[in-house]
Amino acid sequence: MERPAWAPRSIDISVPSVSRIYDYYLGGSHNFEVDREAARKAMEFMPGLPKIMQANRAFMRRAVRFAAGEGITQFLDVGSGIPTFGNVHEVARAAVPGARVVYVDHDPVAVAHSQAVLAGDDDVDVVAADLRKPQDILSSPPLHRLIDLNRPVALLLVAILHFVEDADDPYGAVAELREALAPGSLLILTHASYEGIPLPAERARGAVDVYKDIRNPLIMRTRDEIARFFEGYDMVEPGLVLMPRWRPDSAPEDEDPYAFSGFAGVGRTA
Ligand SMILES: C[S@@+](CC[C@H](N)C(=O)[O-])C[C@H]1O[C@@H](n2cnc3c(N)ncnc32)[C@H](O)[C@@H]1O
């Protein structure tokens, strides 16, 4: 298989990655046949997977606009993925010119493509780091250059925590990040769950198993388990809800049933 110019030398292009599978669901071009094969296999069980990803992105954009409306000008997006239409810095800047954004991902393609897209932009940067090691994120030079931790930050953990297994202590990682944030900071989060999926759980499990097979398990958590990530935050109305129900721009009833597969919420630190 030929390695395109955007693919870093370090990656094994015969192994699928969740970042590139997600790029495929969203109609992007930074993916390989192995990624598309895994995505198509998962879609045999859940044909509406692209609708879930679109609902996730749409929530993310509404939440960033909400944060900007609350006066937040700094954004830390962990698990930011491969840049696509309507990225955080574009949405934030449309609302607050001069907004600063630090993207973080552990996937080399996500990092390399972010660097390419952001080259020459002084208010946005990308860090190659792992959510499971929050100190690597907090001590990174781009974060110190762009984000003043004495002022409120919007921390985005959008569609990432369901890739962190309990054994890797996702709750501890989120708490460590929260401790570094000034009062008035926001946590913007989405998470996969069997609750809300318009299919019997046994069928949805077929799609979840695809991620297990590629050694990037997708951890489905219950609403209560997801709510625990907000410990230490006050929930912004309407609380932790199925994605299309969070401050919708249009009637949630008009959404595809698959859009309701996963929870979204925003919390504020006191
Ligand atoms: C489904 S994508 C979500 C992208 C973006 N946040 C969005 O919602 O559109 C998940 C991203 O999280 C990244 N990711 C997964 N586990 C991670 C970890 N432990 N540390 C950093 N990034 C991680 C993946 O590489 C991938 O790019």
CSV table of C-alpha atoms and ligand atoms in Angstrom, one decimal:
chain,number,residue,atom,x,y,z
A,1,MET,CA,0.0,0.0,0.0
A,2,GLU,CA,1.3,3.4,-0.9
A,3,ARG,CA,1.9,5.8,2.0
A,4,PRO,CA,0.4,9.3,1.2
A,5,ALA,CA,2.4,12.4,2.0
A,6,TRP,CA,0.2,13.2,5.0
A,7,ALA,CA,0.8,9.9,6.8
A,8,PRO,CA,3.7,10.1,9.3
A,9,ARG,CA,6.5,7.6,8.8
A,10,SER,CA,6.0,6.3,12.4
A,11,ILE,CA,2.5,4.8,11.8
A,12,ASP,CA,1.7,1.3,10.8
A,13,ILE,CA,-0.9,1.9,8.0
A,14,SER,CA,-2.0,-1.7,8.1
A,15,VAL,CA,-3.6,-1.2,11.6
A,16,PRO,CA,-6.9,0.7,11.8
A,17,SER,CA,-7.1,3.8,14.1
A,18,VAL,CA,-10.2,5.2,15.8
A,19,SER,CA,-9.2,8.7,14.6
A,20,ARG,CA,-9.2,7.7,11.0
A,21,ILE,CA,-12.3,5.5,11.3
A,22,TYR,CA,-14.1,8.6,12.7
A,23,ASP,CA,-12.7,10.7,9.8
A,24,TYR,CA,-14.3,8.2,7.4
A,25,TYR,CA,-17.7,8.3,9.1
A,26,LEU,CA,-17.6,12.1,8.7
A,27,GLY,CA,-16.7,11.9,5.0
A,28,GLY,CA,-13.0,12.9,5.4
A,29,SER,CA,-10.1,11.7,3.2
A,30,HIS,CA,-7.5,10.9,5.9
A,31,ASN,CA,-8.2,7.2,6.2
A,32,PHE,CA,-7.0,3.9,4.7
A,33,GLU,CA,-8.7,0.8,3.4
A,34,VAL,CA,-8.1,-0.9,6.9
A,35,ASP,CA,-10.0,1.9,8.5
A,36,ARG,CA,-12.8,1.9,6.0
A,37,GLU,CA,-13.1,-1.9,6.4
A,38,ALA,CA,-13.5,-1.6,10.2
A,39,ALA,CA,-16.0,1.2,9.7
A,40,ARG,CA,-18.1,-0.7,7.2
A,41,LYS,CA,-18.1,-3.8,9.5
A,42,ALA,CA,-19.4,-1.7,12.4
A,43,MET,CA,-22.0,-0.2,10.1
A,44,GLU,CA,-23.3,-3.7,9.3
A,45,PHE,CA,-24.6,-3.7,12.9
A,46,MET,CA,-25.3,0.1,13.2
A,47,PRO,CA,-26.0,1.6,9.8
A,48,GLY,CA,-26.6,5.0,11.4
A,49,LEU,CA,-23.1,5.4,12.8
A,50,PRO,CA,-22.3,8.5,10.6
A,51,LYS,CA,-25.5,10.1,12.0
A,52,ILE,CA,-24.2,9.6,15.5
A,53,MET,CA,-20.9,11.3,14.6
A,54,GLN,CA,-22.7,14.2,12.9
A,55,ALA,CA,-24.9,14.7,16.1
A,56,ASN,CA,-21.7,14.6,18.2
A,57,ARG,CA,-20.1,17.3,16.0
A,58,ALA,CA,-23.3,19.4,16.0
A,59,PHE,CA,-23.4,19.3,19.9
A,60,MET,CA,-19.7,20.2,20.0
A,61,ARG,CA,-20.3,23.3,17.9
A,62,ARG,CA,-23.4,24.4,20.0
A,63,ALA,CA,-21.4,23.9,23.2
A,64,VAL,CA,-18.4,26.0,21.9
A,65,ARG,CA,-20.8,28.8,20.9
A,66,PHE,CA,-22.4,28.5,24.4
A,67,ALA,CA,-19.0,28.8,26.0
A,68,ALA,CA,-18.0,31.8,23.9
A,69,GLY,CA,-21.4,33.4,24.9
A,70,GLU,CA,-20.4,32.9,28.5
A,71,GLY,CA,-17.3,34.9,27.9
A,72,ILE,CA,-14.8,32.1,27.5
A,73,THR,CA,-12.0,32.8,25.2
A,74,GLN,CA,-9.6,29.8,25.8
A,75,PHE,CA,-10.4,26.2,24.7
A,76,LEU,CA,-8.5,23.0,25.5
A,77,ASP,CA,-9.8,20.2,23.2
A,78,VAL,CA,-8.5,16.8,24.3
A,79,GLY,CA,-9.0,14.0,21.7
A,80,SER,CA,-9.5,16.6,19.0
A,81,GLY,CA,-9.2,14.2,16.1
A,82,ILE,CA,-8.4,14.8,12.5
A,83,PRO,CA,-9.4,18.4,11.5
A,84,THR,CA,-12.7,18.4,9.6
A,85,PHE,CA,-15.5,20.8,8.8
A,86,GLY,CA,-16.4,23.3,11.7
A,87,ASN,CA,-13.4,22.8,14.0
A,88,VAL,CA,-13.3,24.2,17.5
A,89,HIS,CA,-11.1,27.2,16.6
A,90,GLU,CA,-13.3,28.1,13.6
A,91,VAL,CA,-16.5,28.0,15.7
A,92,ALA,CA,-14.9,29.8,18.7
A,93,ARG,CA,-13.4,32.5,16.6
A,94,ALA,CA,-16.7,33.2,14.7
A,95,ALA,CA,-18.1,34.0,18.2
A,96,VAL,CA,-15.0,35.5,19.9
A,97,PRO,CA,-12.3,36.9,17.5
A,98,GLY,CA,-8.9,36.1,19.0
A,99,ALA,CA,-10.1,33.0,20.8
A,100,ARG,CA,-7.2,30.7,21.7
A,101,VAL,CA,-7.3,26.9,21.2
A,102,VAL,CA,-5.0,24.1,22.1
A,103,TYR,CA,-5.8,20.7,20.5
A,104,VAL,CA,-4.5,17.5,22.0
A,105,ASP,CA,-4.5,14.0,20.5
A,106,HIS,CA,-2.4,10.9,20.8
A,107,ASP,CA,-3.0,9.8,17.2
A,108,PRO,CA,-0.1,10.8,14.9
A,109,VAL,CA,-2.3,11.4,11.9
A,110,ALA,CA,-4.6,13.7,13.9
A,111,VAL,CA,-1.5,15.6,15.2
A,112,ALA,CA,0.2,15.9,11.8
A,113,HIS,CA,-2.9,17.0,10.0
A,114,SER,CA,-3.7,19.5,12.7
A,115,GLN,CA,-0.1,20.9,12.4
A,116,ALA,CA,-0.6,21.3,8.6
A,117,VAL,CA,-3.9,23.0,8.9
A,118,LEU,CA,-2.8,25.3,11.7
A,119,ALA,CA,0.6,26.3,10.4
A,120,GLY,CA,1.2,30.0,10.7
A,121,ASP,CA,-1.7,30.5,13.1
A,122,ASP,CA,-0.4,32.0,16.3
A,123,ASP,CA,-3.5,31.6,18.4
A,124,VAL,CA,-3.9,27.8,17.9
A,125,ASP,CA,-1.6,24.9,18.5
A,126,VAL,CA,-1.6,21.1,18.8
A,127,VAL,CA,0.0,18.8,21.4
A,128,ALA,CA,0.8,15.1,20.9
A,129,ALA,CA,-0.2,13.8,24.3
A,130,ASP,CA,-2.4,11.2,26.0
A,131,LEU,CA,-5.4,12.0,28.2
A,132,ARG,CA,-4.2,9.2,30.5
A,133,LYS,CA,-1.2,11.4,31.4
A,134,PRO,CA,-2.8,14.7,32.2
A,135,GLN,CA,0.5,16.2,33.4
A,136,ASP,CA,1.9,15.8,29.9
A,137,ILE,CA,-1.0,18.0,28.7
A,138,LEU,CA,-0.8,20.5,31.5
A,139,SER,CA,3.0,21.0,31.3
A,140,SER,CA,3.1,21.2,27.5
A,141,PRO,CA,4.7,24.4,26.1
A,142,PRO,CA,1.8,25.2,23.7
A,143,LEU,CA,-0.6,25.1,26.6
A,144,HIS,CA,1.6,27.5,28.6
A,145,ARG,CA,2.0,29.8,25.7
A,146,LEU,CA,-1.7,30.0,24.7
A,147,ILE,CA,-3.8,29.3,27.9
A,148,ASP,CA,-3.8,31.3,31.1
A,149,LEU,CA,-4.9,28.8,33.7
A,150,ASN,CA,-5.9,31.7,36.1
A,151,ARG,CA,-8.8,32.4,33.8
A,152,PRO,CA,-11.7,30.2,32.8
A,153,VAL,CA,-11.1,27.6,30.1
A,154,ALA,CA,-13.5,25.4,28.2
A,155,LEU,CA,-12.2,21.8,28.4
A,156,LEU,CA,-13.6,19.6,25.7
A,157,LEU,CA,-13.6,15.9,26.1
A,158,VAL,CA,-15.8,15.1,23.2
A,159,ALA,CA,-16.1,11.5,22.1
A,160,ILE,CA,-12.9,10.5,23.8
A,161,LEU,CA,-13.6,9.1,27.3
A,162,HIS,CA,-15.3,6.1,25.9
A,163,PHE,CA,-11.9,5.0,24.6
A,164,VAL,CA,-10.4,5.1,28.1
A,165,GLU,CA,-10.9,1.9,30.1
A,166,ASP,CA,-11.6,1.9,33.8
A,167,ALA,CA,-8.3,0.2,34.4
A,168,ASP,CA,-6.7,3.4,33.1
A,169,ASP,CA,-8.6,5.6,35.6
A,170,PRO,CA,-10.5,8.0,33.3
A,171,TYR,CA,-12.2,9.6,36.4
A,172,GLY,CA,-8.8,10.3,37.9
A,173,ALA,CA,-7.5,11.9,34.7
A,174,VAL,CA,-10.6,14.2,34.4
A,175,ALA,CA,-10.3,15.2,38.1
A,176,GLU,CA,-6.6,16.1,37.6
A,177,LEU,CA,-7.5,18.3,34.6
A,178,ARG,CA,-10.3,19.9,36.6
A,179,GLU,CA,-8.0,20.8,39.5
A,180,ALA,CA,-5.8,22.8,37.1
A,181,LEU,CA,-8.8,24.9,35.9
A,182,ALA,CA,-9.9,28.3,37.2
A,183,PRO,CA,-13.4,28.8,38.7
A,184,GLY,CA,-15.9,29.4,35.9
A,185,SER,CA,-14.3,26.9,33.6
A,186,LEU,CA,-16.5,24.6,31.6
A,187,LEU,CA,-16.3,20.8,30.9
A,188,ILE,CA,-17.9,19.9,27.5
A,189,LEU,CA,-18.3,16.2,27.1
A,190,THR,CA,-20.0,13.5,25.1
A,191,HIS,CA,-19.9,9.8,25.7
A,192,ALA,CA,-21.2,6.6,24.0
A,193,SER,CA,-23.9,4.6,25.8
A,194,TYR,CA,-26.3,1.8,25.1
A,195,GLU,CA,-29.0,4.0,26.5
A,196,GLY,CA,-30.7,5.9,23.6
A,197,ILE,CA,-29.5,3.7,20.7
A,198,PRO,CA,-32.5,2.8,18.5
A,199,LEU,CA,-31.5,-0.9,18.4
A,200,PRO,CA,-31.5,-3.8,20.7
A,201,ALA,CA,-28.2,-3.7,22.8
A,202,GLU,CA,-27.2,-7.2,21.4
A,203,ARG,CA,-27.1,-5.7,17.9
A,204,ALA,CA,-25.3,-2.6,18.9
A,205,ARG,CA,-22.8,-4.8,20.7
A,206,GLY,CA,-21.7,-6.1,17.2
A,207,ALA,CA,-20.4,-2.6,16.4
A,208,VAL,CA,-18.8,-2.3,19.8
A,209,ASP,CA,-17.0,-5.6,19.2
A,210,VAL,CA,-15.4,-4.2,16.0
A,211,TYR,CA,-13.5,-1.8,18.2
A,212,LYS,CA,-12.5,-4.6,20.6
A,213,ASP,CA,-11.2,-6.5,17.6
A,214,ILE,CA,-9.0,-3.6,16.5
A,215,ARG,CA,-7.6,-3.3,20.1
A,216,ASN,CA,-9.2,0.1,20.7
A,217,PRO,CA,-12.1,-1.0,22.9
A,218,LEU,CA,-15.2,1.3,23.0
A,219,ILE,CA,-16.4,1.5,26.6
A,220,MET,CA,-20.1,1.9,26.7
A,221,ARG,CA,-21.1,3.6,30.0
A,222,THR,CA,-24.4,4.2,31.6
A,223,ARG,CA,-25.8,7.7,32.2
A,224,ASP,CA,-24.9,7.5,35.9
A,225,GLU,CA,-21.3,6.4,35.1
A,226,ILE,CA,-21.0,9.3,32.6
A,227,ALA,CA,-22.5,11.8,35.1
A,228,ARG,CA,-19.6,10.9,37.5
A,229,PHE,CA,-17.2,12.7,35.2
A,230,PHE,CA,-18.9,15.9,36.2
A,231,GLU,CA,-18.0,15.5,39.9
A,232,GLY,CA,-17.0,19.0,41.2
A,233,TYR,CA,-19.0,20.8,38.4
A,234,ASP,CA,-22.5,22.3,38.4
A,235,MET,CA,-24.5,21.1,35.4
A,236,VAL,CA,-25.5,23.7,32.9
A,237,GLU,CA,-29.2,23.4,31.9
A,238,PRO,CA,-30.5,21.0,30.6
A,239,GLY,CA,-28.0,18.7,32.3
A,240,LEU,CA,-26.6,15.4,30.9
A,241,VAL,CA,-29.0,14.5,28.1
A,242,LEU,CA,-29.1,12.6,24.8
A,243,MET,CA,-27.1,14.6,22.3
A,244,PRO,CA,-29.8,16.3,20.2
A,245,ARG,CA,-31.6,17.4,23.4
A,246,TRP,CA,-28.7,19.7,24.6
A,247,ARG,CA,-29.8,23.3,23.7
A,248,PRO,CA,-31.0,22.3,20.2
A,249,ASP,CA,-31.0,24.7,17.2
A,250,SER,CA,-33.9,22.8,15.7
A,251,ALA,CA,-36.6,20.4,17.0
A,252,PRO,CA,-34.9,17.3,18.3
A,253,GLU,CA,-37.9,15.3,17.1
A,254,ASP,CA,-36.7,16.0,13.5
A,255,GLU,CA,-33.4,14.3,14.1
A,256,ASP,CA,-32.5,10.8,12.9
A,257,PRO,CA,-33.1,8.2,15.6
A,258,TYR,CA,-29.4,7.4,15.7
A,259,ALA,CA,-28.5,10.9,16.7
A,260,PHE,CA,-29.8,10.0,20.2
A,261,SER,CA,-27.1,7.4,20.7
A,262,GLY,CA,-24.9,9.0,23.4
A,263,PHE,CA,-25.0,11.6,26.1
A,264,ALA,CA,-23.8,15.2,26.1
A,265,GLY,CA,-23.4,17.7,28.9
A,266,VAL,CA,-21.7,20.9,30.0
A,267,GLY,CA,-20.6,21.5,33.6
A,268,ARG,CA,-19.2,24.6,35.3
A,269,THR,CA,-16.6,24.7,38.0
A,270,ALA,CA,-17.5,26.8,41.1
B,1,LIG,C1,-14.1,9.9,17.9
B,1,LIG,S1,-12.7,11.0,17.8
B,1,LIG,C2,-13.4,12.5,18.4
B,1,LIG,C3,-12.8,13.7,17.7
B,1,LIG,C4,-13.4,15.0,18.2
B,1,LIG,N1,-13.3,15.3,19.6
B,1,LIG,C5,-14.9,15.1,17.9
B,1,LIG,O1,-15.7,14.8,18.8
B,1,LIG,O2,-15.3,15.3,16.7
B,1,LIG,C6,-11.7,10.5,19.2
B,1,LIG,C7,-10.3,11.0,19.3
B,1,LIG,O3,-9.8,10.8,20.6
B,1,LIG,C8,-8.4,10.4,20.4
B,1,LIG,N2,-8.0,9.7,21.6
B,1,LIG,C9,-8.5,8.5,22.0
B,1,LIG,N3,-7.9,8.1,23.2
B,1,LIG,C10,-7.1,9.1,23.5
B,1,LIG,C11,-6.2,9.3,24.6
B,1,LIG,N4,-6.0,8.5,25.6
B,1,LIG,N5,-5.4,10.5,24.6
B,1,LIG,C12,-5.5,11.4,23.6
B,1,LIG,N6,-6.4,11.2,22.5
B,1,LIG,C13,-7.1,10.1,22.5
B,1,LIG,C14,-8.4,9.6,19.1
B,1,LIG,O4,-7.1,9.5,18.6
B,1,LIG,C15,-9.4,10.3,18.3
B,1,LIG,O5,-8.8,11.3,17.5
